[in-house]
């Protein structure tokens, strides 16, 4: 486990600040929020959904949420994992998506981010049909849900930071 | 884009998965640990068995959830549940809303609050403190980038300090997560045994 605290980094919270101390009043939240970030983006067993694909999916969500800080964060992570920039171009629409599996993944990211209740059984069937394992479908669902969670925590931390 | 909201004031719904839950008999040790399955406790719900396909994520999410909803002091537990119900209502998750409406009522003995939210949604007329909590929760759920430091003022005016605002933020955010998992990996189902008409 790394010493980095991703939420403090994203919200611009210094480790010795009052807001960092406030967050430490919820030690389980600090620990397992970072822990979730670690296992969602750098799992020991990726279940067939690669780290680069995970970063790319997160970048897509950051774009949909129009959060510049999250966008830069996931773009940097994706660049490190996919220096060719191929996945990044498909996320931003600069390149045509020609692969059914990745197309289905991005479509699902968009669907669930925009409308949390929009998914139907057929959407999950589609992911399985293009070759995702049950593990990968659950991992993708956790990832989409986590980045949406993360954006709300970030908004609250910015609110607290601005008001102090 | 959300589906019609069911009545969530009349008890818990069941949840039907869209992908095959893990078969406990073929579970790995890591999956059993993530599920906290022991020889004396094999009662695991379908939702947890679906999430156990990714045991690493489940192992972190469960204690995170507990820390957010049950951590000592700070925002009263019932008001964290109110944040959860508001997020679930905005996100159209009747399963989550029903579970957490029930918890709110158990903690407060005030079914009236949940009946009002069922009837009028997150615009319901509530006492000022609850109204401030619902307003912030709904805005944070709908569009996190629209939140500004000014949104803290109505909460502070109702006596919420920094820790309480942090707790509420965590609870609402947790349901941005839970509502998406619940509505993506399966759907609510009416328990047949009660003949529930919902």
Tab-separated table of C-alpha atoms in Angstrom:
chain	number	residue	atom	x	y	z
A	1	UNK	CA	0.000	0.000	0.000
A	2	UNK	CA	1.383	3.386	-1.000
A	3	UNK	CA	1.727	6.486	1.184
A	4	UNK	CA	-0.149	8.546	-1.377
A	5	UNK	CA	-3.621	9.759	-0.445
A	6	UNK	CA	-5.408	10.292	-3.715
A	7	UNK	CA	-8.268	12.374	-2.294
A	8	UNK	CA	-5.891	14.794	-0.552
A	9	UNK	CA	-3.928	15.112	-3.775
A	10	UNK	CA	-7.017	15.741	-5.911
A	11	UNK	CA	-8.520	18.251	-3.462
A	12	UNK	CA	-5.187	20.017	-2.862
A	13	UNK	CA	-5.212	19.217	0.856
A	14	UNK	CA	-1.836	19.492	2.617
A	15	UNK	CA	-1.124	16.630	5.063
A	16	UNK	CA	-0.627	19.087	7.957
A	17	UNK	CA	-3.779	21.122	7.232
A	18	UNK	CA	-6.952	21.341	9.322
A	19	UNK	CA	-8.913	19.619	6.587
A	20	UNK	CA	-6.496	16.670	6.522
A	21	UNK	CA	-6.917	16.433	10.310
A	22	UNK	CA	-10.696	16.501	9.881
A	23	UNK	CA	-10.508	13.641	7.385
A	24	UNK	CA	-8.385	11.644	9.853
A	25	UNK	CA	-11.306	11.725	12.290
A	26	UNK	CA	-12.721	9.071	9.941
A	27	UNK	CA	-9.693	6.743	9.773
A	28	UNK	CA	-11.630	3.814	8.284
A	29	UNK	CA	-12.889	6.046	5.494
A	30	UNK	CA	-9.419	7.420	4.715
A	31	UNK	CA	-7.903	3.926	4.767
A	32	UNK	CA	-10.492	2.068	2.734
A	33	UNK	CA	-11.150	4.886	0.270
A	34	UNK	CA	-7.480	4.753	-0.665
A	35	UNK	CA	-7.633	0.958	-0.501
A	36	UNK	CA	-10.550	0.941	-2.929
A	37	UNK	CA	-8.655	3.199	-5.305
A	38	UNK	CA	-5.643	0.869	-5.146
A	39	UNK	CA	-7.533	-2.361	-5.871
A	40	UNK	CA	-9.829	-0.867	-8.500
A	41	UNK	CA	-6.992	0.630	-10.548
A	42	UNK	CA	-4.112	-1.703	-9.672
A	43	UNK	CA	-5.709	-5.072	-8.850
A	44	UNK	CA	-3.610	-8.172	-8.224
A	45	UNK	CA	-5.991	-10.080	-10.508
A	46	UNK	CA	-7.600	-7.848	-13.138
A	47	UNK	CA	-10.150	-10.453	-14.249
A	48	UNK	CA	-9.410	-9.537	-17.867
A	49	UNK	CA	-10.084	-5.795	-17.561
A	50	UNK	CA	-6.605	-4.305	-17.907
A	51	UNK	CA	-5.176	-1.450	-15.851
A	52	UNK	CA	-4.987	0.721	-18.974
A	53	UNK	CA	-8.645	0.000	-19.767
A	54	UNK	CA	-9.583	0.855	-16.189
A	55	UNK	CA	-7.785	4.206	-16.398
A	56	UNK	CA	-9.414	4.893	-19.765
A	57	UNK	CA	-12.904	4.132	-18.426
A	58	UNK	CA	-12.266	6.472	-15.487
A	59	UNK	CA	-11.082	9.205	-17.847
A	60	UNK	CA	-14.337	8.867	-19.777
A	61	UNK	CA	-16.343	9.346	-16.544
A	62	UNK	CA	-14.272	12.405	-15.603
A	63	UNK	CA	-15.077	13.868	-19.014
A	64	UNK	CA	-18.795	13.177	-18.600
A	65	UNK	CA	-18.721	14.817	-15.159
A	66	UNK	CA	-16.765	17.797	-16.581
A	67	UNK	CA	-14.304	17.687	-13.686
A	68	UNK	CA	-10.975	19.058	-14.908
A	69	UNK	CA	-8.945	17.829	-11.933
A	70	UNK	CA	-10.248	14.265	-12.219
A	71	UNK	CA	-9.772	14.441	-15.971
A	72	UNK	CA	-6.090	15.393	-15.642
A	73	UNK	CA	-5.592	12.738	-12.954
A	74	UNK	CA	-6.918	9.882	-15.050
A	75	UNK	CA	-5.328	11.179	-18.248
A	76	UNK	CA	-1.914	11.056	-16.558
A	77	UNK	CA	-2.603	7.566	-15.232
A	78	UNK	CA	-3.698	6.380	-18.662
A	79	UNK	CA	-0.680	7.940	-20.385
A	80	UNK	CA	1.633	6.043	-18.035
A	81	UNK	CA	-0.129	2.759	-18.818
A	82	UNK	CA	-0.722	3.319	-22.539
A	83	UNK	CA	2.039	5.599	-23.866
A	84	UNK	CA	0.799	5.115	-27.447
A	85	UNK	CA	-2.288	7.192	-26.595
A	86	UNK	CA	-4.578	4.831	-28.498
A	87	UNK	CA	-7.077	4.303	-25.687
A	88	UNK	CA	-7.109	8.002	-24.782
A	89	UNK	CA	-8.101	8.880	-28.336
A	90	UNK	CA	-11.047	6.487	-28.263
A	91	UNK	CA	-12.229	8.013	-24.980
A	92	UNK	CA	-12.175	11.559	-26.329
A	93	UNK	CA	-13.675	10.562	-29.661
A	94	UNK	CA	-10.568	11.464	-31.654
A	95	UNK	CA	-10.274	7.913	-32.911
A	96	UNK	CA	-12.943	5.596	-34.207
A	97	UNK	CA	-13.717	2.623	-32.025
A	98	UNK	CA	-13.431	-0.468	-34.120
A	99	UNK	CA	-13.359	-3.147	-31.472
A	100	UNK	CA	-16.681	-4.472	-30.219
A	101	UNK	CA	-15.473	-5.284	-26.742
A	102	UNK	CA	-14.070	-1.817	-25.982
A	103	UNK	CA	-17.038	-0.160	-27.676
A	104	UNK	CA	-19.384	-2.071	-25.361
A	105	UNK	CA	-17.340	-1.101	-22.297
A	106	UNK	CA	-17.401	2.619	-23.134
A	107	UNK	CA	-21.114	2.510	-23.930
A	108	UNK	CA	-21.735	0.965	-20.523
A	109	UNK	CA	-19.596	3.602	-18.782
A	110	UNK	CA	-21.666	6.347	-20.425
A	111	UNK	CA	-24.995	4.670	-19.667
A	112	UNK	CA	-24.388	4.113	-15.960
A	113	UNK	CA	-22.694	7.462	-15.310
A	114	UNK	CA	-25.497	9.471	-16.946
A	115	UNK	CA	-28.420	7.394	-15.708
A	116	UNK	CA	-27.673	5.307	-12.627
A	117	UNK	CA	-30.916	3.390	-13.194
A	118	UNK	CA	-30.730	3.147	-16.976
A	119	UNK	CA	-29.028	-0.227	-17.296
A	120	UNK	CA	-31.124	-3.238	-18.229
A	121	UNK	CA	-30.400	-6.927	-18.131
A	122	UNK	CA	-29.605	-6.760	-21.884
A	123	UNK	CA	-26.767	-4.305	-21.202
A	124	UNK	CA	-25.078	-6.800	-18.903
A	125	UNK	CA	-25.762	-9.619	-21.387
A	126	UNK	CA	-24.011	-7.502	-24.036
A	127	UNK	CA	-20.877	-7.160	-21.894
A	128	UNK	CA	-20.797	-10.920	-21.327
A	129	UNK	CA	-21.445	-11.530	-25.042
A	130	UNK	CA	-18.409	-9.482	-26.130
A	131	UNK	CA	-16.236	-11.627	-23.882
A	132	UNK	CA	-16.099	-9.994	-20.461
A	133	UNK	CA	-15.952	-12.460	-17.571
A	134	UNK	CA	-18.279	-12.139	-14.574
A	135	UNK	CA	-15.230	-10.849	-12.707
A	136	UNK	CA	-14.640	-8.153	-15.355
A	137	UNK	CA	-18.298	-7.075	-15.376
A	138	UNK	CA	-18.264	-6.670	-11.593
A	139	UNK	CA	-14.901	-4.870	-11.727
A	140	UNK	CA	-16.198	-2.474	-14.386
A	141	UNK	CA	-19.348	-1.823	-12.337
A	142	UNK	CA	-17.266	-1.158	-9.217
A	143	UNK	CA	-15.015	1.189	-11.191
A	144	UNK	CA	-17.873	3.227	-12.682
A	145	UNK	CA	-19.535	3.441	-9.267
A	146	UNK	CA	-16.282	4.331	-7.510
A	147	UNK	CA	-15.381	7.247	-9.807
A	148	UNK	CA	-18.902	8.623	-9.397
A	149	UNK	CA	-18.446	8.279	-5.611
A	150	UNK	CA	-15.021	9.898	-5.786
A	151	UNK	CA	-16.346	12.938	-7.654
A	152	UNK	CA	-18.931	13.566	-4.886
A	153	UNK	CA	-16.349	13.243	-2.100
A	154	UNK	CA	-14.105	15.625	-4.017
A	155	UNK	CA	-16.960	18.145	-4.337
A	156	UNK	CA	-17.557	18.004	-0.581
A	157	UNK	CA	-13.864	18.432	0.215
A	158	UNK	CA	-13.695	21.459	-2.084
A	159	UNK	CA	-16.716	22.920	-0.320
A	160	UNK	CA	-15.083	22.439	3.081
A	161	UNK	CA	-11.771	23.790	1.835
A	162	UNK	CA	-13.368	26.911	0.374
A	163	UNK	CA	-15.352	27.621	3.503
A	164	UNK	CA	-12.515	27.373	5.990
B	1	UNK	CA	-33.657	8.295	-17.906
B	2	UNK	CA	-34.558	6.744	-14.556
B	3	UNK	CA	-37.345	4.246	-14.133
B	4	UNK	CA	-40.564	5.140	-12.295
B	5	UNK	CA	-40.080	5.268	-8.546
B	6	UNK	CA	-41.735	2.534	-6.591
B	7	UNK	CA	-43.293	3.107	-3.218
B	8	UNK	CA	-40.339	2.652	-0.868
B	9	UNK	CA	-42.123	3.238	2.421
B	10	UNK	CA	-43.591	-0.200	2.898
B	11	UNK	CA	-40.657	-2.419	3.642
B	12	UNK	CA	-37.698	-4.010	1.947
B	13	UNK	CA	-37.675	-5.373	-1.564
B	14	UNK	CA	-35.707	-8.356	-2.731
B	15	UNK	CA	-32.923	-8.059	-5.303
B	16	UNK	CA	-32.568	-10.300	-8.351
B	17	UNK	CA	-29.090	-10.515	-9.946
B	18	UNK	CA	-28.450	-10.303	-13.698
B	19	UNK	CA	-25.214	-12.277	-13.570
B	20	UNK	CA	-24.782	-15.600	-11.861
B	21	UNK	CA	-23.844	-15.167	-8.187
B	22	UNK	CA	-20.720	-16.911	-6.987
B	23	UNK	CA	-21.287	-20.547	-6.020
B	24	UNK	CA	-19.965	-20.753	-2.457
B	25	UNK	CA	-18.905	-24.354	-3.048
B	26	UNK	CA	-16.402	-23.231	-5.690
B	27	UNK	CA	-15.301	-20.026	-3.938
B	28	UNK	CA	-11.614	-19.281	-3.449
B	29	UNK	CA	-10.188	-18.538	-0.013
B	30	UNK	CA	-9.880	-14.865	-0.992
B	31	UNK	CA	-13.557	-14.767	-1.928
B	32	UNK	CA	-14.584	-16.422	1.342
B	33	UNK	CA	-12.529	-13.889	3.305
B	34	UNK	CA	-14.061	-10.987	1.340
B	35	UNK	CA	-17.533	-12.347	2.117
B	36	UNK	CA	-16.618	-13.034	5.752
B	37	UNK	CA	-17.953	-16.556	5.270
B	38	UNK	CA	-17.150	-18.893	8.151
B	39	UNK	CA	-18.213	-22.486	8.777
B	40	UNK	CA	-20.889	-21.180	11.143
B	41	UNK	CA	-22.011	-18.318	8.907
B	42	UNK	CA	-22.868	-19.230	5.328
B	43	UNK	CA	-25.873	-16.898	5.052
B	44	UNK	CA	-24.718	-14.599	2.260
B	45	UNK	CA	-27.116	-12.629	0.066
B	46	UNK	CA	-27.186	-12.664	-3.743
B	47	UNK	CA	-25.824	-9.116	-3.956
B	48	UNK	CA	-22.701	-9.968	-1.965
B	49	UNK	CA	-22.252	-13.173	-3.965
B	50	UNK	CA	-22.284	-11.180	-7.201
B	51	UNK	CA	-19.771	-8.644	-5.844
B	52	UNK	CA	-17.529	-11.533	-4.717
B	53	UNK	CA	-16.578	-12.113	-8.373
B	54	UNK	CA	-14.130	-9.254	-7.643
B	55	UNK	CA	-13.029	-10.080	-4.086
B	56	UNK	CA	-10.377	-7.341	-3.916
B	57	UNK	CA	-12.897	-4.549	-4.499
B	58	UNK	CA	-15.430	-6.114	-2.124
B	59	UNK	CA	-12.820	-6.414	0.646
B	60	UNK	CA	-12.230	-2.659	0.600
B	61	UNK	CA	-15.767	-1.524	-0.091
B	62	UNK	CA	-17.408	-3.291	2.872
B	63	UNK	CA	-15.306	-1.610	5.600
B	64	UNK	CA	-15.502	1.707	3.720
B	65	UNK	CA	-19.291	1.480	3.721
B	66	UNK	CA	-19.374	0.623	7.422
B	67	UNK	CA	-17.009	3.472	8.306
B	68	UNK	CA	-19.191	5.945	6.428
B	69	UNK	CA	-22.598	4.830	7.682
B	70	UNK	CA	-21.743	3.661	11.217
B	71	UNK	CA	-18.657	5.649	12.326
B	72	UNK	CA	-19.030	7.061	15.864
B	73	UNK	CA	-20.009	10.680	16.653
B	74	UNK	CA	-20.415	13.308	13.935
B	75	UNK	CA	-23.631	13.372	11.936
B	76	UNK	CA	-26.399	11.310	13.598
B	77	UNK	CA	-26.868	7.961	11.884
B	78	UNK	CA	-30.464	8.777	10.929
B	79	UNK	CA	-29.292	11.841	9.015
B	80	UNK	CA	-26.731	9.766	7.108
B	81	UNK	CA	-29.651	7.492	6.204
B	82	UNK	CA	-31.582	10.574	5.038
B	83	UNK	CA	-28.671	11.422	2.736
B	84	UNK	CA	-28.740	7.829	1.456
B	85	UNK	CA	-32.495	7.942	0.815
B	86	UNK	CA	-32.211	11.296	-0.983
B	87	UNK	CA	-29.439	10.060	-3.275
B	88	UNK	CA	-31.369	6.844	-3.941
B	89	UNK	CA	-34.533	8.782	-4.704
B	90	UNK	CA	-32.723	11.082	-7.169
B	91	UNK	CA	-30.992	8.081	-8.746
B	92	UNK	CA	-34.242	6.102	-8.957
B	93	UNK	CA	-32.983	3.169	-6.866
B	94	UNK	CA	-36.121	1.862	-5.179
B	95	UNK	CA	-34.276	-1.039	-3.571
B	96	UNK	CA	-31.750	1.220	-1.813
B	97	UNK	CA	-34.433	3.759	-0.939
B	98	UNK	CA	-36.657	1.124	0.660
B	99	UNK	CA	-33.862	-0.329	2.770
B	100	UNK	CA	-32.647	3.047	4.018
B	101	UNK	CA	-36.086	4.590	4.497
B	102	UNK	CA	-36.784	1.708	6.855
B	103	UNK	CA	-33.512	2.326	8.746
B	104	UNK	CA	-34.366	6.034	9.057
B	105	UNK	CA	-37.781	5.189	10.498
B	106	UNK	CA	-36.297	2.629	12.893
B	107	UNK	CA	-33.799	5.205	14.174
B	108	UNK	CA	-36.164	8.207	14.394
B	109	UNK	CA	-39.642	6.691	14.828
B	110	UNK	CA	-40.736	9.307	12.301
B	111	UNK	CA	-42.397	7.567	9.327
B	112	UNK	CA	-43.946	10.898	8.324
B	113	UNK	CA	-40.638	12.187	6.905
B	114	UNK	CA	-40.265	9.201	4.572
B	115	UNK	CA	-43.917	9.336	3.546
B	116	UNK	CA	-43.466	12.963	2.517
B	117	UNK	CA	-40.371	12.150	0.458
B	118	UNK	CA	-42.206	9.254	-1.174
B	119	UNK	CA	-45.115	11.549	-2.070
B	120	UNK	CA	-43.342	14.767	-3.055
B	121	UNK	CA	-39.804	13.591	-3.791
B	122	UNK	CA	-36.761	15.554	-2.706
B	123	UNK	CA	-38.802	18.791	-2.915
B	124	UNK	CA	-40.896	17.617	0.048
B	125	UNK	CA	-41.730	20.120	2.781
B	126	UNK	CA	-39.625	19.130	5.809
B	127	UNK	CA	-38.392	20.795	8.979
B	128	UNK	CA	-35.480	23.188	8.235
B	129	UNK	CA	-32.574	20.950	9.308
B	130	UNK	CA	-33.820	17.948	7.351
B	131	UNK	CA	-34.641	20.192	4.383
B	132	UNK	CA	-31.085	21.568	4.330
B	133	UNK	CA	-29.705	18.011	4.404
B	134	UNK	CA	-31.992	16.851	1.584
B	135	UNK	CA	-31.238	19.909	-0.574
B	136	UNK	CA	-27.471	19.420	-0.319
B	137	UNK	CA	-27.755	15.660	-0.847
B	138	UNK	CA	-29.877	16.091	-3.976
B	139	UNK	CA	-27.553	18.704	-5.496
B	140	UNK	CA	-24.426	16.664	-4.760
B	141	UNK	CA	-26.054	13.593	-6.306
B	142	UNK	CA	-27.239	15.369	-9.462
B	143	UNK	CA	-24.143	17.400	-10.324
B	144	UNK	CA	-21.092	17.353	-8.056
B	145	UNK	CA	-19.281	20.006	-10.096
B	146	UNK	CA	-22.123	22.463	-9.346
B	147	UNK	CA	-21.332	22.381	-5.601
B	148	UNK	CA	-19.628	25.549	-4.320
B	149	UNK	CA	-18.532	26.676	-0.837
B	150	UNK	CA	-21.798	28.667	-0.647
B	151	UNK	CA	-23.697	25.359	-0.412
B	152	UNK	CA	-22.294	24.917	3.095
B	153	UNK	CA	-24.173	27.952	4.456
B	154	UNK	CA	-27.653	26.355	4.787
B	155	UNK	CA	-26.078	23.340	6.514
B	156	UNK	CA	-24.062	25.460	8.936
B	157	UNK	CA	-27.169	27.549	9.681
B	158	UNK	CA	-28.824	24.323	10.856
B	159	UNK	CA	-25.938	23.471	13.159
B	160	UNK	CA	-23.857	21.143	11.007
B	161	UNK	CA	-20.121	21.569	11.598
B	162	UNK	CA	-17.241	20.419	9.414
B	163	UNK	CA	-17.347	16.793	10.585
B	164	UNK	CA	-21.111	16.586	10.067
B	165	UNK	CA	-20.806	18.025	6.546
B	166	UNK	CA	-17.983	15.570	5.781
B	167	UNK	CA	-20.104	12.684	7.092
B	168	UNK	CA	-23.090	13.732	4.986
B	169	UNK	CA	-20.893	14.088	1.904
B	170	UNK	CA	-19.487	10.585	2.451
B	171	UNK	CA	-22.975	9.084	2.877
B	172	UNK	CA	-24.357	10.731	-0.261
B	173	UNK	CA	-21.251	9.767	-2.241
B	174	UNK	CA	-21.520	6.163	-1.010
B	175	UNK	CA	-24.946	6.003	-2.624
B	176	UNK	CA	-23.661	7.387	-5.927
B	177	UNK	CA	-21.722	4.119	-5.688
B	178	UNK	CA	-24.362	1.778	-4.231
B	179	UNK	CA	-27.187	2.976	-6.490
B	180	UNK	CA	-25.091	2.256	-9.583
B	181	UNK	CA	-24.015	-1.217	-8.453
B	182	UNK	CA	-27.513	-2.216	-7.401
B	183	UNK	CA	-29.173	-1.018	-10.597
B	184	UNK	CA	-26.458	-2.292	-12.907
B	185	UNK	CA	-25.928	-5.826	-11.664
B	186	UNK	CA	-29.568	-6.703	-11.014
B	187	UNK	CA	-33.011	-5.373	-10.218
B	188	UNK	CA	-35.432	-5.132	-7.297
B	189	UNK	CA	-38.072	-7.809	-7.057
B	190	UNK	CA	-41.222	-7.969	-5.001
B	191	UNK	CA	-41.038	-10.578	-2.252
B	192	UNK	CA	-43.630	-13.148	-3.280
B	193	UNK	CA	-44.264	-14.325	0.258
B	194	UNK	CA	-45.890	-11.054	1.305
B	195	UNK	CA	-48.057	-10.661	-1.771
B	196	UNK	CA	-46.694	-7.128	-1.881
B	197	UNK	CA	-48.385	-5.146	-4.701
B	198	UNK	CA	-45.519	-2.705	-5.279
